[in-house]
Coordinates of C-alpha atoms in Angstrom, one line a residue:
Chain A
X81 CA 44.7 8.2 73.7
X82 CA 47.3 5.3 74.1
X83 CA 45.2 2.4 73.0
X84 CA 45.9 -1.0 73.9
X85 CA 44.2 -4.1 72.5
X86 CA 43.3 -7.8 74.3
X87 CA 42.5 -10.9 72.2
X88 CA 40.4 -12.9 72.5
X89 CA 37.9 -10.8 74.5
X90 CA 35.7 -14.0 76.1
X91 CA 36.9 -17.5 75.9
X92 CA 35.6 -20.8 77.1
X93 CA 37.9 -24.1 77.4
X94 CA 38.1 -27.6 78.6
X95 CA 39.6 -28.1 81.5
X96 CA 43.6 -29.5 81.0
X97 CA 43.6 -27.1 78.1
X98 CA 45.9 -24.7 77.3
X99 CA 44.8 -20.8 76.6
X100 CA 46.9 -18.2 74.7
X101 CA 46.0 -13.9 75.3
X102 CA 47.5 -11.6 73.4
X103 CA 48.2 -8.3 74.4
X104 CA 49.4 -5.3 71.7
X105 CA 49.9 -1.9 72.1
X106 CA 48.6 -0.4 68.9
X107 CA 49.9 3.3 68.7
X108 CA 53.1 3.3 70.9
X109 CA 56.4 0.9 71.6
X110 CA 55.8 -0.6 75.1
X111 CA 59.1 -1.1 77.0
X112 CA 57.1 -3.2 79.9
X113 CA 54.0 -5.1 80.0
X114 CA 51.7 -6.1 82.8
X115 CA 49.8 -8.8 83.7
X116 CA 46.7 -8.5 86.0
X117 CA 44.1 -10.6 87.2
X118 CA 40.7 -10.1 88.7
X119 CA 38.2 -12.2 90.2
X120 CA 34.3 -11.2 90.8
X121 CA 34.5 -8.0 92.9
X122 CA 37.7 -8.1 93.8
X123 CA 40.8 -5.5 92.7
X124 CA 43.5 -6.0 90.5
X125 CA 46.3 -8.4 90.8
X126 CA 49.3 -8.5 89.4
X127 CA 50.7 -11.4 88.1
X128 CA 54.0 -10.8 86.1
X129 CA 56.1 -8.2 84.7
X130 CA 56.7 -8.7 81.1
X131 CA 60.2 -6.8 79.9
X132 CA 60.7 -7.3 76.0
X133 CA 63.2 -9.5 75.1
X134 CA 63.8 -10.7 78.5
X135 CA 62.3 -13.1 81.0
X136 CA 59.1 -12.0 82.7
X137 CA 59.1 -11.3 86.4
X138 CA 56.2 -13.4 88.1
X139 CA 54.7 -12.1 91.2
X140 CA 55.2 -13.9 94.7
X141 CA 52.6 -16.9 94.6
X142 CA 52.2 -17.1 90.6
X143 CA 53.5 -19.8 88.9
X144 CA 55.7 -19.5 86.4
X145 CA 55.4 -22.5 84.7
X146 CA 51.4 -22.6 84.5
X147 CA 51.5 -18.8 83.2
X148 CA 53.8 -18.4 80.3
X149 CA 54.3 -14.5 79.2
X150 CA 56.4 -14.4 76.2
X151 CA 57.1 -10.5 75.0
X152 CA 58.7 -10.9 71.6
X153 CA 58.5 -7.4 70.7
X154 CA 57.9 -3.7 71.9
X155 CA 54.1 -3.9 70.7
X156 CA 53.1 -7.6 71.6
X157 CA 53.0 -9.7 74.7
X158 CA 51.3 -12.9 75.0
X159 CA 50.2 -14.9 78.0
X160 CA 49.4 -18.6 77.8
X161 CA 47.2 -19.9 80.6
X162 CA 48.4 -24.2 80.7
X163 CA 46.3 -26.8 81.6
X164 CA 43.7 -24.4 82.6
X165 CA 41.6 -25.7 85.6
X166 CA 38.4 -24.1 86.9
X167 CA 39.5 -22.1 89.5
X168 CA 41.4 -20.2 86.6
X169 CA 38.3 -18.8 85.6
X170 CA 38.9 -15.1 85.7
X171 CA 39.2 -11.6 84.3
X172 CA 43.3 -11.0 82.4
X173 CA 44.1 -7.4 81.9
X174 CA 47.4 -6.2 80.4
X175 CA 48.8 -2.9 80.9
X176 CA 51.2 -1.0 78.8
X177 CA 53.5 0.9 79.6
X178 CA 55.8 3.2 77.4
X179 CA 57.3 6.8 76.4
X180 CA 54.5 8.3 75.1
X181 CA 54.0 12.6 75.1
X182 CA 56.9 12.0 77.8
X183 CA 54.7 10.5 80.6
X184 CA 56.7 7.6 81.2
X185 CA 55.0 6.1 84.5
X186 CA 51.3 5.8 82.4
X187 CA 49.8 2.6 82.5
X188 CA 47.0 1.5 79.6
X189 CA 45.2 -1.2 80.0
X190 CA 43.7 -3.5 77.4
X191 CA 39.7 -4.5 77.5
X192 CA 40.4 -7.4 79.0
X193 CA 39.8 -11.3 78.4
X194 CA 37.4 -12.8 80.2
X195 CA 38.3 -16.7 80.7
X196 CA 36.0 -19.6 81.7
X197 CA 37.4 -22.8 82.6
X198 CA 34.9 -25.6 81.9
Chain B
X387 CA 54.3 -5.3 102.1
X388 CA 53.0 -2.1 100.1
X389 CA 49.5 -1.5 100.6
X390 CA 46.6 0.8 99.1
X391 CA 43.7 1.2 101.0
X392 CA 40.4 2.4 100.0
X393 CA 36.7 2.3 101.9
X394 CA 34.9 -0.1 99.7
X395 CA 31.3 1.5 99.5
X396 CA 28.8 2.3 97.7
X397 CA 28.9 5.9 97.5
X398 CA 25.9 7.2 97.1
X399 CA 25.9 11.1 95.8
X400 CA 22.7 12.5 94.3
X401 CA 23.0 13.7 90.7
X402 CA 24.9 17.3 90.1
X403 CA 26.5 16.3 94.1
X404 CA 30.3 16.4 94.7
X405 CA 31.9 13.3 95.1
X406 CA 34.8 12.9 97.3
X407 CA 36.7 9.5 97.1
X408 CA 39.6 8.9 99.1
X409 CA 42.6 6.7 99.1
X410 CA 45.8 6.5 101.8
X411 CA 49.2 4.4 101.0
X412 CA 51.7 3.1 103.3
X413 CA 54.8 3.8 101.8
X414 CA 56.4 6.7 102.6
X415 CA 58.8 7.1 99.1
X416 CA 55.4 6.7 97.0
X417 CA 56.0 9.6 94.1
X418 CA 53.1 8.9 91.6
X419 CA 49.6 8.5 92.4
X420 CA 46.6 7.2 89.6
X421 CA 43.0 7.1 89.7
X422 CA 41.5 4.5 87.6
X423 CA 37.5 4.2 86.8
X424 CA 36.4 0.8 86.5
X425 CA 32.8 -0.2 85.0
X426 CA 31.6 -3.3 86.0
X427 CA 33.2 -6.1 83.2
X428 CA 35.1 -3.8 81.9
X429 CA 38.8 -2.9 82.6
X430 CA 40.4 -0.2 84.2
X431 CA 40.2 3.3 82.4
X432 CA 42.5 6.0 82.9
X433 CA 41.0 9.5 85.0
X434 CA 43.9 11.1 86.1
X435 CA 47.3 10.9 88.1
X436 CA 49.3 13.4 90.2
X437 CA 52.8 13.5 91.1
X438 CA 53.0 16.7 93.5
X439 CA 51.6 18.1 96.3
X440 CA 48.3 20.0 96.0
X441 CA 45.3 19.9 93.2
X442 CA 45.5 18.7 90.1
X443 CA 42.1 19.7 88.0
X444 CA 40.8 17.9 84.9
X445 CA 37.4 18.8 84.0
X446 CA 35.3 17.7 86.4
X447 CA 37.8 16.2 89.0
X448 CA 40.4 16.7 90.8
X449 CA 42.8 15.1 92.6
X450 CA 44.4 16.0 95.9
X451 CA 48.0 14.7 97.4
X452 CA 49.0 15.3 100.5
X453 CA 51.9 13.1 100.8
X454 CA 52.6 14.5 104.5
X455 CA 49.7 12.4 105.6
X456 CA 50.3 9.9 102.7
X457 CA 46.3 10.8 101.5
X458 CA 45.3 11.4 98.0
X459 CA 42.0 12.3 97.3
X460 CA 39.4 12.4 94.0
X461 CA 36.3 15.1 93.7
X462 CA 34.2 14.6 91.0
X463 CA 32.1 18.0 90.4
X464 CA 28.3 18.0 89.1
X465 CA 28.7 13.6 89.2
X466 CA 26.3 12.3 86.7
X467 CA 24.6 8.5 87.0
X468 CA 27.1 7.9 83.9
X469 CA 29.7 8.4 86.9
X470 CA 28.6 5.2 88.8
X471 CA 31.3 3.3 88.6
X472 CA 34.3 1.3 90.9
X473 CA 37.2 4.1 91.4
X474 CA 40.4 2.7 92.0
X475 CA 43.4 4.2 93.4
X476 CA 46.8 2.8 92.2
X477 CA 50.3 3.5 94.0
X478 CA 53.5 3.6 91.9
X479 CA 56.8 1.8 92.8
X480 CA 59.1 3.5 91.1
X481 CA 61.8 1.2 90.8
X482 CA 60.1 -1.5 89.1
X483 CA 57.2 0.6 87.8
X484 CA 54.3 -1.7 89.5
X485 CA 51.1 -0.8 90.3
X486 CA 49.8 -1.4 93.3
X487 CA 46.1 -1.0 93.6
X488 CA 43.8 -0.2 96.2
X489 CA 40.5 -2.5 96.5
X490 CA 38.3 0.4 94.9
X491 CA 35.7 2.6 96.0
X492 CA 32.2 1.8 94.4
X493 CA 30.0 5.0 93.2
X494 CA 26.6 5.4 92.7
X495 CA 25.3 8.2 91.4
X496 CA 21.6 8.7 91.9
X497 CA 19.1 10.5 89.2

């Protein structure tokens, strides 16, 4: 299957820190990227829209400025958590999306990366 | 606003039990419909998705659209304890390709 990868899997920081994810699709070209959050026992959330080559599109309430996507290629989009605080403690999931075996709405997600603000 | 709704749980089904998960949507021009399992820390994984009216089988599920009563539906035949998991539906938006997810439904399969 399409297989999507999420690094790092777990990290800790200081607080005021900055946090890069990267997100890569490893066996198909993904035209958009997605951006999900989850807290403890709560659903998905999505945060941005990541478009290669082109500005993301943030979700109504997400800021822009504290969650920098960059997607500088069809297989790699990266997410960079600033100044991290505590209550940014939670689960990122990308999603890939991409012609693949011509279903074109598909969704993969990665494994996620599980962040803890300290 | 879009929404996805889904009874929250648990589930409880016996082993070798059918399991019946349901999921309604509130827009009307939906067109593609995705269940998603979920194991607990772990991301979303992939079961199946269905575009028309009718049943769609895979295996052991199957998923039901009625898009009349904007209802989809996922049976899991002979569910197994490995089955225990958080079930999400997810809506399409076609035009921007979002997903909109329902809350989940939590299974629990009993030995």
């Amino acid at each position: 299957g399409a297989v999507v990868s999420q690094h790092p899997s777990r990290v800790i920081c200081k607080s005021g820190t900055s946090v890069k994810i990267e997100c890569r699709s490893l066996d198909f070209q993904a035209t958009t990227m997605f951006w999900y959050r989850q807290f403890p026992k709560q659903s998905l959330m999505l945060m941005a829209t990541s478009n290669e080559g082109s500005k993301a599109t943030y979700e109504q309430g997400v800021e822009k400025d504290k969650f920098l996507i960059n997607h500088a290629s069809l297989t790699l989009s990266t997410l960079t958590v600033t100044s991290a605080h505590p209550e940014d403690s939670s689960f990122y999931i990308c999603s890939a999306r991409g012609p693949r075996s011509g279903s074109v709405n598909e969704q993969y997600f990665g494994p996620g990366t599980r962040l803890t603000v300290t | 606003q879009k929404e996805v709704e889904q009874n929250s749980g648990p589930l409880s089904v016996p082993e070798g039990a059918i399991a019946s998960l349901n999921c309604t949507y509130s827009d009307r021009g939906s067109q593609s419909f995705f269940w998603y399992r979920q194991y607990s820390g772990k991301s979303p994984e992939l079961i199946m998705f269905i575009y028309s009216n009718g049943d769609k089988e895979d295996g052991r599920f199957t998923a039901q659209l009625n898009k009349a009563s904007q209802y989809v539906s996922l049976l899991i035949r002979d569910s197994q304890p490995s089955d225990s998991a958080t079930y999400l539906c997810a809506v399409l938006m076609d035009s921007s390709y979002k997903l909109i997810f329902g809350s989940g439904t939590r299974l629990l399969v009993r030995p």
